[in-house]
Tab-separated table of C-alpha atoms in Angstrom:
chain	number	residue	atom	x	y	z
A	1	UNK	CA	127.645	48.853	0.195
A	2	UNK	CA	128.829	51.826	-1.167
A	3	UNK	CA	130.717	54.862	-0.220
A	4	UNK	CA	127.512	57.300	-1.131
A	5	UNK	CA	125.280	55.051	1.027
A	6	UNK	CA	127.190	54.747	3.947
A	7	UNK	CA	128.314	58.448	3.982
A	8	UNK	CA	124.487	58.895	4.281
A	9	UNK	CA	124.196	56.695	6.795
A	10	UNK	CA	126.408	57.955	8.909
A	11	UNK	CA	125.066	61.319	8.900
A	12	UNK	CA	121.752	60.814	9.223
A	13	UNK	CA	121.072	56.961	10.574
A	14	UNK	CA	119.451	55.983	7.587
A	15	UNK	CA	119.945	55.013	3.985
A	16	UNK	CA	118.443	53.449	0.932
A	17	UNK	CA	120.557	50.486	-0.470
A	18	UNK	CA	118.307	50.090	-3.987
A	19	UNK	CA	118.758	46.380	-5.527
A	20	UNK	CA	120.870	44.853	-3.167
A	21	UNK	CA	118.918	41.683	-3.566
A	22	UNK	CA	118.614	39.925	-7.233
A	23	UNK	CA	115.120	39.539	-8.294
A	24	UNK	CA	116.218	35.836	-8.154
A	25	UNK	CA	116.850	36.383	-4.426
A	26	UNK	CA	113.754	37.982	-3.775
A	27	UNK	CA	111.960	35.095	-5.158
A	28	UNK	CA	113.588	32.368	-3.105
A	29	UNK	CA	113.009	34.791	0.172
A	30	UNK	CA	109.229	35.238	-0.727
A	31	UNK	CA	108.811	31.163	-1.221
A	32	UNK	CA	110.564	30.961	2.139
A	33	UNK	CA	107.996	33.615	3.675
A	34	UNK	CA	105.477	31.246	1.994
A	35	UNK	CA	107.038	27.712	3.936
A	36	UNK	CA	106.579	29.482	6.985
A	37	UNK	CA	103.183	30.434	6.868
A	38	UNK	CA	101.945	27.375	5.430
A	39	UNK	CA	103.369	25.870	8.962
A	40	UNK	CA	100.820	24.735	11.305
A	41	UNK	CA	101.482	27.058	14.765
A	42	UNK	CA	103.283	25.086	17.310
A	43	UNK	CA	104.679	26.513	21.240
A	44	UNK	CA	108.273	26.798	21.131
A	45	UNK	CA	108.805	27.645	17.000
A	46	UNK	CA	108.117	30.285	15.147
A	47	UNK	CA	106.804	33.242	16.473
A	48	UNK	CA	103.426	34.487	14.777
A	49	UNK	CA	100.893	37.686	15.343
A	50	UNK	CA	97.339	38.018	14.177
A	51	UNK	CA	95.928	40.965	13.849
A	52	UNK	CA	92.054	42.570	13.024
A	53	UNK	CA	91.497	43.589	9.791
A	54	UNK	CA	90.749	47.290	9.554
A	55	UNK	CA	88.453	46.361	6.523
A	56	UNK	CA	86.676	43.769	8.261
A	57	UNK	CA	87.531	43.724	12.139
A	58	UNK	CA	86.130	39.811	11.902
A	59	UNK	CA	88.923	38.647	10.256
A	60	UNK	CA	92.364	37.948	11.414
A	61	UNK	CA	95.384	38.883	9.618
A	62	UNK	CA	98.844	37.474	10.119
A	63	UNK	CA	100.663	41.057	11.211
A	64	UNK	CA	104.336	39.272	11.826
A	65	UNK	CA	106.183	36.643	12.502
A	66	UNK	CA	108.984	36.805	14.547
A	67	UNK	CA	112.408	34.422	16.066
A	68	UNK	CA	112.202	32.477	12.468
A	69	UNK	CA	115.896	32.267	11.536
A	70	UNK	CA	116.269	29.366	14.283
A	71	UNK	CA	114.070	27.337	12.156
A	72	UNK	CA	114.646	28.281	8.885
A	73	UNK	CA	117.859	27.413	7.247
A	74	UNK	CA	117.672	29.485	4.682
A	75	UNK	CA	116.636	33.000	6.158
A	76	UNK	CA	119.359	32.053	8.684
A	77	UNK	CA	121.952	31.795	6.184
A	78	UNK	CA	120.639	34.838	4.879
A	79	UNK	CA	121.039	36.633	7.795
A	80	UNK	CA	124.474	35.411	9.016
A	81	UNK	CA	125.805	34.881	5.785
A	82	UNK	CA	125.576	36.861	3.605
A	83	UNK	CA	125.984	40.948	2.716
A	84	UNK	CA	123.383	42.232	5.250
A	85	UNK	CA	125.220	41.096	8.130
A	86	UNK	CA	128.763	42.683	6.432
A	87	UNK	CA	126.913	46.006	5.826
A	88	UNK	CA	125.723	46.206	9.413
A	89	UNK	CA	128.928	45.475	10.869
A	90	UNK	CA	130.126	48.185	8.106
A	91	UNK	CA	127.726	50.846	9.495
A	92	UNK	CA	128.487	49.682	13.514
A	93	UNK	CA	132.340	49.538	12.192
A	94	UNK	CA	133.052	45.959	13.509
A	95	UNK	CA	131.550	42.152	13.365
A	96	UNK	CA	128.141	41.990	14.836
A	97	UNK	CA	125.695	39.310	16.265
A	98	UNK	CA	121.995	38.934	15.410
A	99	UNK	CA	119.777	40.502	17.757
A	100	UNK	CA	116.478	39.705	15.929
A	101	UNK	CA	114.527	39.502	12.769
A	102	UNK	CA	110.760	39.571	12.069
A	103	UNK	CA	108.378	39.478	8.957
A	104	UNK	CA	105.835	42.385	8.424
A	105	UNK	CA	102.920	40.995	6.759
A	106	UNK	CA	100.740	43.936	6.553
A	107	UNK	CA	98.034	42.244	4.581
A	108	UNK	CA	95.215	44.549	3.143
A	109	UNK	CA	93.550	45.906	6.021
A	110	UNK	CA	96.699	45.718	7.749
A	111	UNK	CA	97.475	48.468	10.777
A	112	UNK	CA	100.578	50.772	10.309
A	113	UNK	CA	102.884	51.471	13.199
A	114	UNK	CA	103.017	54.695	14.876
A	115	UNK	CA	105.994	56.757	14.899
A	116	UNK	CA	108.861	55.592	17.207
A	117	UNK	CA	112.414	55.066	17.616
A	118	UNK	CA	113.461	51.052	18.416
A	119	UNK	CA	115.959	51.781	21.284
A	120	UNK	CA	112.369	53.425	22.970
A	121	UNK	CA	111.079	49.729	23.260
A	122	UNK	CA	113.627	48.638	26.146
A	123	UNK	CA	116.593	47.804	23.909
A	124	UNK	CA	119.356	49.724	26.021
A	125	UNK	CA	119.393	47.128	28.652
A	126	UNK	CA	120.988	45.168	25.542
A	127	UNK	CA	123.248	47.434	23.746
A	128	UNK	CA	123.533	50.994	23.289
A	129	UNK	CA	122.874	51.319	19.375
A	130	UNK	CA	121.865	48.646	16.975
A	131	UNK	CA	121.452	48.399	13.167
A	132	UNK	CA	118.389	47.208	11.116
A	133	UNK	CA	118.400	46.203	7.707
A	134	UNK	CA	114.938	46.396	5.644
A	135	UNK	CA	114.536	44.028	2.795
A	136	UNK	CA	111.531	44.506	0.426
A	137	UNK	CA	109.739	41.541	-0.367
A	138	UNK	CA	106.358	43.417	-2.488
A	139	UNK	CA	106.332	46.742	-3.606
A	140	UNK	CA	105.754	48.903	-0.735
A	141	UNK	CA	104.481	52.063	-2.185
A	142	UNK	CA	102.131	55.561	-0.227
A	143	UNK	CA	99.207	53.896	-0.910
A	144	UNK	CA	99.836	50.330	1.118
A	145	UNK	CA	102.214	52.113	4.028
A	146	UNK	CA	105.552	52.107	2.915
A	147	UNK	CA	108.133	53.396	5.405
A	148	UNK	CA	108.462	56.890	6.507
A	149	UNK	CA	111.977	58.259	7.118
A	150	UNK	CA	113.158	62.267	9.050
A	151	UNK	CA	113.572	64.271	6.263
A	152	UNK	CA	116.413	66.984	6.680
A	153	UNK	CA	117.549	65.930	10.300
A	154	UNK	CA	120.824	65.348	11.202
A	155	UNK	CA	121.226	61.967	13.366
A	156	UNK	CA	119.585	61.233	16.452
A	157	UNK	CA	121.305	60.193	19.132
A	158	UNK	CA	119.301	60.077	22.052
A	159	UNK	CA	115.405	59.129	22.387
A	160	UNK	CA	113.055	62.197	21.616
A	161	UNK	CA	110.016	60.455	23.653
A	162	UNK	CA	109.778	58.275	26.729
A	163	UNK	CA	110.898	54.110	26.464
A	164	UNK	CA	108.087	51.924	25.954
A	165	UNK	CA	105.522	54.683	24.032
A	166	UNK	CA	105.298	55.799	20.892
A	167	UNK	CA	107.080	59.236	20.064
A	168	UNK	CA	103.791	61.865	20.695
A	169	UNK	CA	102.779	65.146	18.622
A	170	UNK	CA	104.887	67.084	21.108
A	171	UNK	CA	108.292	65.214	21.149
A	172	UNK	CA	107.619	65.160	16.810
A	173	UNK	CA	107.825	69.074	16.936
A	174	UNK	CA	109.848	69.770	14.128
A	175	UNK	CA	110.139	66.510	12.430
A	176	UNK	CA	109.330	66.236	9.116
A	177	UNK	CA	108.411	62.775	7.834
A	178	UNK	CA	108.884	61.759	4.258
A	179	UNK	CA	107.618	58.690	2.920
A	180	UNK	CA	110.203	55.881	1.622
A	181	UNK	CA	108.611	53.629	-1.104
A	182	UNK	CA	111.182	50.989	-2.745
A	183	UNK	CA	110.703	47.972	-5.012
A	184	UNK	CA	111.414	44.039	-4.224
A	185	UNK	CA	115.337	43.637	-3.633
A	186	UNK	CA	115.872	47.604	-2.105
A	187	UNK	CA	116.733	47.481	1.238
A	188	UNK	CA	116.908	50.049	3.986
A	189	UNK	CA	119.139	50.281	6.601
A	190	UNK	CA	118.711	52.514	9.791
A	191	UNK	CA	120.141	52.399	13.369
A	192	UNK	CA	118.197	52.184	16.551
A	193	UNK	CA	117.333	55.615	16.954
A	194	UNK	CA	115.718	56.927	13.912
A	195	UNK	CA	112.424	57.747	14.306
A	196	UNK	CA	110.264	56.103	11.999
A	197	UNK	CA	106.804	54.803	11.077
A	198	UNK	CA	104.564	53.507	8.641
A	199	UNK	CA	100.729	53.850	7.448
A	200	UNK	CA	97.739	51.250	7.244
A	201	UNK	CA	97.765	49.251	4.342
A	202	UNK	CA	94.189	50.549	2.689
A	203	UNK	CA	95.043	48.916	-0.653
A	204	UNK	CA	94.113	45.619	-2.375
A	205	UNK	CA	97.122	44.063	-2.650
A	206	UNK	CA	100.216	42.842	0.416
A	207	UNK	CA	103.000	44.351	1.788
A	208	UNK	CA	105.560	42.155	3.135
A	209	UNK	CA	109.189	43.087	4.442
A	210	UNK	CA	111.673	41.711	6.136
A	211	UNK	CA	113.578	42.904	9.365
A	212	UNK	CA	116.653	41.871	10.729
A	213	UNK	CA	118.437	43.907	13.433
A	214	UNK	CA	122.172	43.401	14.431
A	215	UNK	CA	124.607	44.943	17.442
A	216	UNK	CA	128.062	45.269	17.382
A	217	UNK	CA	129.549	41.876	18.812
A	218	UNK	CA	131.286	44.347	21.535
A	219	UNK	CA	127.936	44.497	23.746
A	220	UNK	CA	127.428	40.247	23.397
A	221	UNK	CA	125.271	37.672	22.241
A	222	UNK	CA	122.014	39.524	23.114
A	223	UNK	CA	119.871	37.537	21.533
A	224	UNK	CA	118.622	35.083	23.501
A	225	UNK	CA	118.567	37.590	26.566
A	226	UNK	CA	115.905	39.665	24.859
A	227	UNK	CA	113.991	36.885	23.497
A	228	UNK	CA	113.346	35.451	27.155
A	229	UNK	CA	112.560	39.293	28.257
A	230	UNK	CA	110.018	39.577	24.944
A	231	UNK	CA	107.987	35.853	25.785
A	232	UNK	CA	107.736	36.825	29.125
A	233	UNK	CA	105.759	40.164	28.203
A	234	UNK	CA	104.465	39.640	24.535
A	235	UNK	CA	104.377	36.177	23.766
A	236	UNK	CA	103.309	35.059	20.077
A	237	UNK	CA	99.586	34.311	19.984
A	238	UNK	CA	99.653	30.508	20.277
A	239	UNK	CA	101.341	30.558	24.084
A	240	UNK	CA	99.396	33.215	25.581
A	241	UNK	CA	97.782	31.982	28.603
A	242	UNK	CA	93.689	32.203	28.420
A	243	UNK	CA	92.261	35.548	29.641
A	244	UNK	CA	95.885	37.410	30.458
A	245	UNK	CA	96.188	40.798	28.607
A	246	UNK	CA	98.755	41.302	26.650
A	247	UNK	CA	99.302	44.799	25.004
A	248	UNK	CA	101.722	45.607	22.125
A	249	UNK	CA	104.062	48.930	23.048
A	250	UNK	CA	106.328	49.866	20.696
């Protein structure tokens, strides 16, 4: 990480880390992406979301997967050991424990995410700030929803908007939203408080990322804690019980 980056980060929340994965690396990590879908959907593993397509609301696209590292050796050695973990602890200035990690598929005809900040969806019963890194899989470019960053804003370091909503027109007053494209091996890094968001994917081709958030090891373990809280409210598709609703937040 260097000094440029994290000087960024620290005044704003966010920062661009561009090829901090090998094109090697990114390879291995997209086969890995590859051994998890191609695994049948089982209660108590992986973690997987469909979604409609907005091209063709009869099909179902894969929109994440989450709680993977547990049964993946590899993405958990790439999440404990290796340099994202060291640059989060760098930007929370201290060693830091896993909080979570998911896989956003956002397939062709995949939905974007409205614009919100991540300690809005309940995390502040857990810890009080948390890190994410970004790692870019595919290309994520305007045209298939890359990420969208504050533009000229000083750091945020309360919520804007209410927990468990998006961040509305109001709240946004102000805000100016830039789009954040990067190429396989960049990797973005933002804490818990940015807002952010990200567009529909209207193009032809994928747009898969990878998430993994950290918190300084000062608040705990809250991993597990917030998984329980999380399959209690928003299971993944294959242990929902017939005929509940279940309705994504933020």
């Amino acid at each position: 990480m260097t000094r440029d980056t994290l000087t960024h980060f620290d005044q704003t929340g966010w920062a661009v880390a561009p090829g901090f994965f090998s094109a090697a690396e990114v390879a291995e990590m997209s086969g890995w992406i590859d051994e998890l879908l191609a695994r049948p959907e089982v209660p108590g593993t992986l973690w997987v979301y469909h979604q409609p397509s907005l091209l063709d609301p009869s099909r179902q696209l894969v929109q994440r997967i989450e709680n993977f590292c547990p049964h993946h050796t590899g993405f958990d050695a790439l999440a404990h050991q290796s340099r994202l973990q060291t640059a989060a602890g760098q930007m929370l200035r201290g060693s830091v424990f896993l909080f979570k990690e998911k896989i956003n598929f956002k397939e062709s005809g995949g939905a974007g995410f409205e614009l919100h900040q991540d300690q809005q969806a309940g995390w502040s019963r857990y810890a009080p700030l948390f890190v994410t890194a970004m790692v870019c899989v595919d290309a994520a470019t305007i045209d298939n929803g890359c990420l969208e960053m504050p533009g000229a804003s000083p750091r945020f370091d309360r919520l804007i908007g209410e927990e468990w909503r998006p961040v509305n027109d109001g709240e946004a007053t102000g805000l100016t939203m830039l789009p954040v494209p990067t190429q396989p091996g960049d990797a973005v890094f933002f804490d818990s408080y940015v807002p952010h968001a990200s567009k529909a994917n209207m193009s032809s081709g994928q747009r898969r990322v990878l998430f993994f958030t950290y918190n300084s090891q000062v608040h705990g373990d809250q991993r597990a804690a917030y998984h329980a809280d999380k399959h209690a409210s928003f299971p993944p598709d294959i242990e929902r019980v017939p005929g509940a609703e279940y309705r994504f937040k933020v």
